[in-house]
C-alpha cells in the first residue's frame, strides 16, 4: 500500500497509510494518531441538525486544543454562549468572523456553566460579563487573531499549522456530507465560505496535497469525524490563526 507523508498540527512528521487513519511516532517513541495532535484536539464536534453551529464548535475545539498545548490547561469552552451572543451572518447561521472579536473582548464561559443545547437563545441570552459562571480570556485583547488565505499558496498557512490546530472557512457542496477518506474538493465558487472546520494537519497522498480537518458532523463523518480536503489555490479557503494570551492574563478582563 502506498505510503503518505504529512505533518500533524503541532509539528511532528507523519507516516500515514492511504485509506486509513494516519499515525505517527512521537518524540518519545510512542505512536499516536496525527490528527489528535498529541492528544490536544479532544472535543468531539456534532452540530445541531436544525441550526448550523459549525463556526462555534470549530472555534471552541481549536481554542481548547491551543490552551492545552501552550498552557497545559484542560477546559471545555461554552459553544452555547457563542451561539447566543455573537452577531449572526447570515441571520440563520453564525459568523466565524464575528466570534473572535467577541472572544477578544468578553472571553468565554466554561461549558459546564453554560451547557450546549444546539438551539439559539436557549438557555436565554444573558449579558456577556454577568458574574454567573467562570470565564477565560484565551485571545489577546488586541491582535487576537490573523486571517490568511491560500490565494498565493499555502506557505504561511502550513507554517502556522505545524505549530498548532487552526480554524478554517471553506466552500462546500452536497458531496461534502458523504466524505469518507477521499480527498474532498468542489468546483463550487462563492464569494463567501459557508462552512467552518478545524485544520488538524496536512500531507500528500498519491501526489495530491491535502489538509486534514476535524468536521462538526459527528464521528460517523469521514473517519471518526476527521477527513481530508484538497490543498491547492483552486480550492479557496480562509484561515483564522488564534493568538493565545500569556497564561497570567487568561483569567483577567482587560479593557
Coordinates of C-alpha atoms in Angstrom, one line a residue:
X1 CA 0.0 0.0 0.0
X2 CA 1.4 3.4 -1.0
X3 CA 2.8 5.5 1.9
X4 CA 1.9 9.1 2.5
X5 CA 3.9 11.9 4.1
X6 CA 2.5 14.6 6.2
X7 CA 2.5 16.6 9.5
X8 CA 0.1 16.8 12.3
X9 CA -0.9 20.1 13.8
X10 CA 1.9 20.5 16.3
X11 CA 5.0 19.9 14.2
X12 CA 5.7 16.2 14.1
X13 CA 6.3 14.3 10.9
X14 CA 3.7 11.8 9.9
X15 CA 4.0 8.5 8.1
X16 CA 0.5 7.6 7.0
X17 CA -1.2 4.9 5.0
X18 CA -3.6 5.7 2.2
X19 CA -7.2 4.8 3.2
X20 CA -6.5 4.6 6.9
X21 CA -6.2 6.8 10.0
X22 CA -2.8 8.4 9.9
X23 CA -0.4 7.6 12.7
X24 CA 3.0 8.8 13.8
X25 CA 5.8 8.2 16.2
X26 CA 6.1 10.8 18.8
X27 CA 9.2 12.4 20.3
X28 CA 9.4 9.7 23.0
X29 CA 8.8 6.8 20.5
X30 CA 5.1 6.3 21.2
X31 CA 2.6 6.1 18.3
X32 CA -0.3 8.4 18.1
X33 CA -2.9 9.5 15.6
X34 CA -1.7 12.5 13.7
X35 CA -5.0 14.3 13.7
X36 CA -5.1 14.1 17.5
X37 CA -2.1 16.4 17.7
X38 CA -0.6 14.6 20.6
X39 CA -4.0 14.5 22.3
X40 CA -4.6 18.2 22.1
X41 CA -7.8 18.0 20.0
X42 CA -10.2 16.2 22.3
X43 CA -13.6 17.8 21.7
X44 CA -16.0 15.6 19.6
X45 CA -17.9 18.0 17.4
X46 CA -21.5 17.3 16.5
X47 CA -23.6 20.3 15.5
X48 CA -27.4 20.5 15.6
X49 CA -29.2 19.4 12.5
X50 CA -31.6 22.3 12.8
X51 CA -29.2 25.2 13.5
X52 CA -25.7 25.5 12.0
X53 CA -23.1 25.8 14.7
X54 CA -20.0 24.6 12.9
X55 CA -18.4 28.0 13.4
X56 CA -18.8 28.0 17.1
X57 CA -17.8 24.3 17.5
X58 CA -14.7 24.8 15.4
X59 CA -13.6 27.9 17.3
X60 CA -14.1 26.1 20.7
X61 CA -12.3 23.0 19.6
X62 CA -9.4 24.9 18.3
X63 CA -9.0 27.2 21.3
X64 CA -9.3 24.3 23.7
X65 CA -6.5 22.5 21.9
X66 CA -4.3 25.5 21.9
X67 CA -4.9 26.2 25.6
X68 CA -4.0 22.5 26.3
X69 CA -0.9 22.7 24.0
X70 CA 0.6 26.0 25.1
X71 CA -0.6 26.4 28.7
X72 CA -1.5 22.8 29.8
X73 CA -5.0 24.0 30.7
X74 CA -7.7 21.4 30.0
X75 CA -11.0 23.3 29.8
X76 CA -14.3 22.9 27.9
X77 CA -15.5 26.2 26.4
X78 CA -19.1 27.2 26.0
X79 CA -20.4 26.9 22.5
X80 CA -23.8 27.9 23.6
X81 CA -22.6 31.4 24.7
X82 CA -21.2 32.0 21.2
X83 CA -24.4 30.8 19.6
X84 CA -26.4 33.1 21.8
X85 CA -24.2 36.2 21.9
X86 CA -22.3 36.5 18.5
X87 CA -24.0 38.5 15.7
X88 CA -25.3 36.2 13.0
X89 CA -24.1 36.5 9.4
X90 CA -26.2 35.2 7.7
X91 CA -29.1 35.6 10.1
X92 CA -29.9 31.9 10.2
X93 CA -26.2 30.9 10.7
X94 CA -23.3 32.2 12.6
X95 CA -20.2 34.2 12.0
X96 CA -16.6 32.8 12.1
X97 CA -15.5 36.4 11.6
X98 CA -17.5 38.0 14.4
X99 CA -16.9 35.3 17.0
X100 CA -13.1 36.1 17.5
X101 CA -14.0 39.7 18.1
X102 CA -16.5 38.7 20.8
X103 CA -14.0 36.4 22.5
X104 CA -11.2 39.1 22.4
X105 CA -13.5 41.4 24.3
X106 CA -15.6 39.2 26.6
X107 CA -13.7 35.9 26.8
X108 CA -15.7 32.6 27.1
X109 CA -17.6 30.8 29.8
X110 CA -16.9 27.2 30.8
X111 CA -19.2 24.8 29.1
X112 CA -20.2 23.3 32.5
X113 CA -21.6 26.7 33.5
X114 CA -23.4 27.3 30.1
X115 CA -24.1 23.9 28.5
X116 CA -24.8 23.3 24.9
X117 CA -28.4 22.9 23.7
X118 CA -27.9 23.3 20.0
X119 CA -30.7 25.9 19.9
X120 CA -30.2 29.7 19.6
X121 CA -31.0 31.7 22.8
X122 CA -31.5 28.6 24.9
X123 CA -30.6 29.0 27.7
X124 CA -31.8 32.6 27.5
X125 CA -29.2 35.2 26.4
X126 CA -27.6 37.0 29.3
X127 CA -25.0 39.8 29.5
X128 CA -21.6 38.5 28.5
X129 CA -19.9 40.0 31.6
X130 CA -22.5 38.7 34.0
X131 CA -20.8 37.3 37.1
X132 CA -22.6 34.0 36.8
X133 CA -20.2 31.4 35.5
X134 CA -16.4 31.1 35.2
X135 CA -14.7 33.0 32.3
X136 CA -11.5 32.5 30.5
X137 CA -9.9 35.0 28.0
X138 CA -8.0 32.9 25.5
X139 CA -7.4 35.5 22.8
X140 CA -5.2 38.6 23.1
X141 CA -7.2 41.8 23.7
X142 CA -5.6 43.4 20.6
X143 CA -4.4 41.5 17.5
X144 CA -6.1 38.4 18.9
X145 CA -6.0 36.6 15.6
X146 CA -4.7 36.7 12.0
X147 CA -6.6 35.9 8.8
X148 CA -4.9 34.0 5.9
X149 CA -6.0 32.7 2.6
X150 CA -4.3 30.2 0.2
X151 CA -4.8 32.6 -2.8
X152 CA -1.0 32.9 -3.2
X153 CA -0.1 29.4 -1.9
X154 CA 0.0 27.6 1.4
X155 CA 3.4 28.5 2.8
X156 CA 2.2 30.8 5.6
X157 CA -0.8 28.5 6.4
X158 CA 1.5 25.5 6.8
X159 CA 3.9 27.5 8.9
X160 CA 1.2 28.1 11.5
X161 CA -0.4 24.6 11.1
X162 CA 2.9 22.9 12.0
X163 CA 2.6 24.9 15.3
X164 CA -1.0 24.2 16.3
X165 CA -4.5 23.5 15.0
X166 CA -6.2 26.3 13.2
X167 CA -9.8 27.4 12.2
X168 CA -10.8 27.4 8.6
X169 CA -13.8 28.5 6.5
X170 CA -14.4 26.8 3.2
X171 CA -16.9 26.3 0.4
X172 CA -18.8 23.0 0.3
X173 CA -21.5 21.2 -1.8
X174 CA -23.7 18.2 -1.1
X175 CA -20.7 15.8 -1.7
X176 CA -19.2 17.1 1.5
X177 CA -21.9 15.4 3.6
X178 CA -20.7 12.0 2.5
X179 CA -16.9 12.3 2.6
X180 CA -15.1 9.2 3.9
X181 CA -11.4 9.3 3.4
X182 CA -11.2 10.5 -0.2
X183 CA -9.8 14.0 -0.6
X184 CA -12.7 16.4 -1.0
X185 CA -12.9 19.3 -3.4
X186 CA -15.6 21.1 -5.2
X187 CA -16.0 23.3 -8.3
X188 CA -18.5 25.4 -6.5
X189 CA -17.4 29.1 -6.4
X190 CA -18.9 31.6 -4.0
X191 CA -17.6 34.9 -2.7
X192 CA -18.0 33.7 0.9
X193 CA -17.2 30.4 2.7
X194 CA -20.2 28.5 4.0
X195 CA -18.7 26.0 6.5
X196 CA -16.2 26.0 9.3
X197 CA -13.8 23.3 10.4
X198 CA -10.6 22.8 12.4
X199 CA -7.4 22.3 10.4
X200 CA -5.5 19.5 12.2
X201 CA -2.7 18.7 9.8
X202 CA -1.6 18.2 6.2
X203 CA 0.1 15.8 3.9
X204 CA 0.4 14.3 0.3
X205 CA -1.4 11.2 -1.0
X206 CA -0.8 9.9 -4.5
X207 CA 0.9 13.2 -5.4
X208 CA -2.2 15.2 -4.2
X209 CA -1.7 17.7 -1.4
X210 CA -4.4 17.7 1.3
X211 CA -5.3 19.4 4.6
X212 CA -6.5 17.2 7.4
X213 CA -9.7 18.6 9.0
X214 CA -11.9 18.0 12.0
X215 CA -15.5 18.4 11.0
X216 CA -18.6 19.1 13.1
X217 CA -20.9 16.4 11.6
X218 CA -20.2 13.8 14.3
X219 CA -18.0 10.7 14.4
X220 CA -19.8 9.0 11.5
X221 CA -18.4 11.6 9.1
X222 CA -15.1 10.7 7.5
X223 CA -13.0 8.7 9.9
X224 CA -14.1 9.4 13.5
X225 CA -15.1 13.0 12.4
X226 CA -11.9 13.7 10.5
X227 CA -11.4 14.0 6.7
X228 CA -9.2 15.5 4.0
X229 CA -9.7 18.4 1.7
X230 CA -7.8 19.4 -1.3
X231 CA -4.9 21.8 -0.6
X232 CA -4.5 24.0 -3.7
X233 CA -5.1 27.5 -4.8
X234 CA -8.0 26.4 -7.0
X235 CA -9.9 25.4 -3.8
X236 CA -10.0 28.6 -1.8
X237 CA -10.1 28.6 2.0
X238 CA -9.8 31.3 4.6
X239 CA -7.9 30.5 7.8
X240 CA -8.0 32.1 11.2
X241 CA -4.9 31.9 13.4
X242 CA -5.7 32.5 17.1
X243 CA -3.1 34.4 19.1
X244 CA -3.3 33.0 22.7
X245 CA -2.8 35.2 25.7
X246 CA 0.1 34.6 28.2
X247 CA -1.1 32.3 31.0
X248 CA -1.0 35.2 33.5
X249 CA -3.7 37.0 31.5
X250 CA -6.1 34.2 30.8
X251 CA -8.4 34.8 33.7
X252 CA -8.3 38.6 33.8
X253 CA -10.6 41.0 32.0
X254 CA -8.5 43.7 30.2
X255 CA -10.1 46.8 28.9

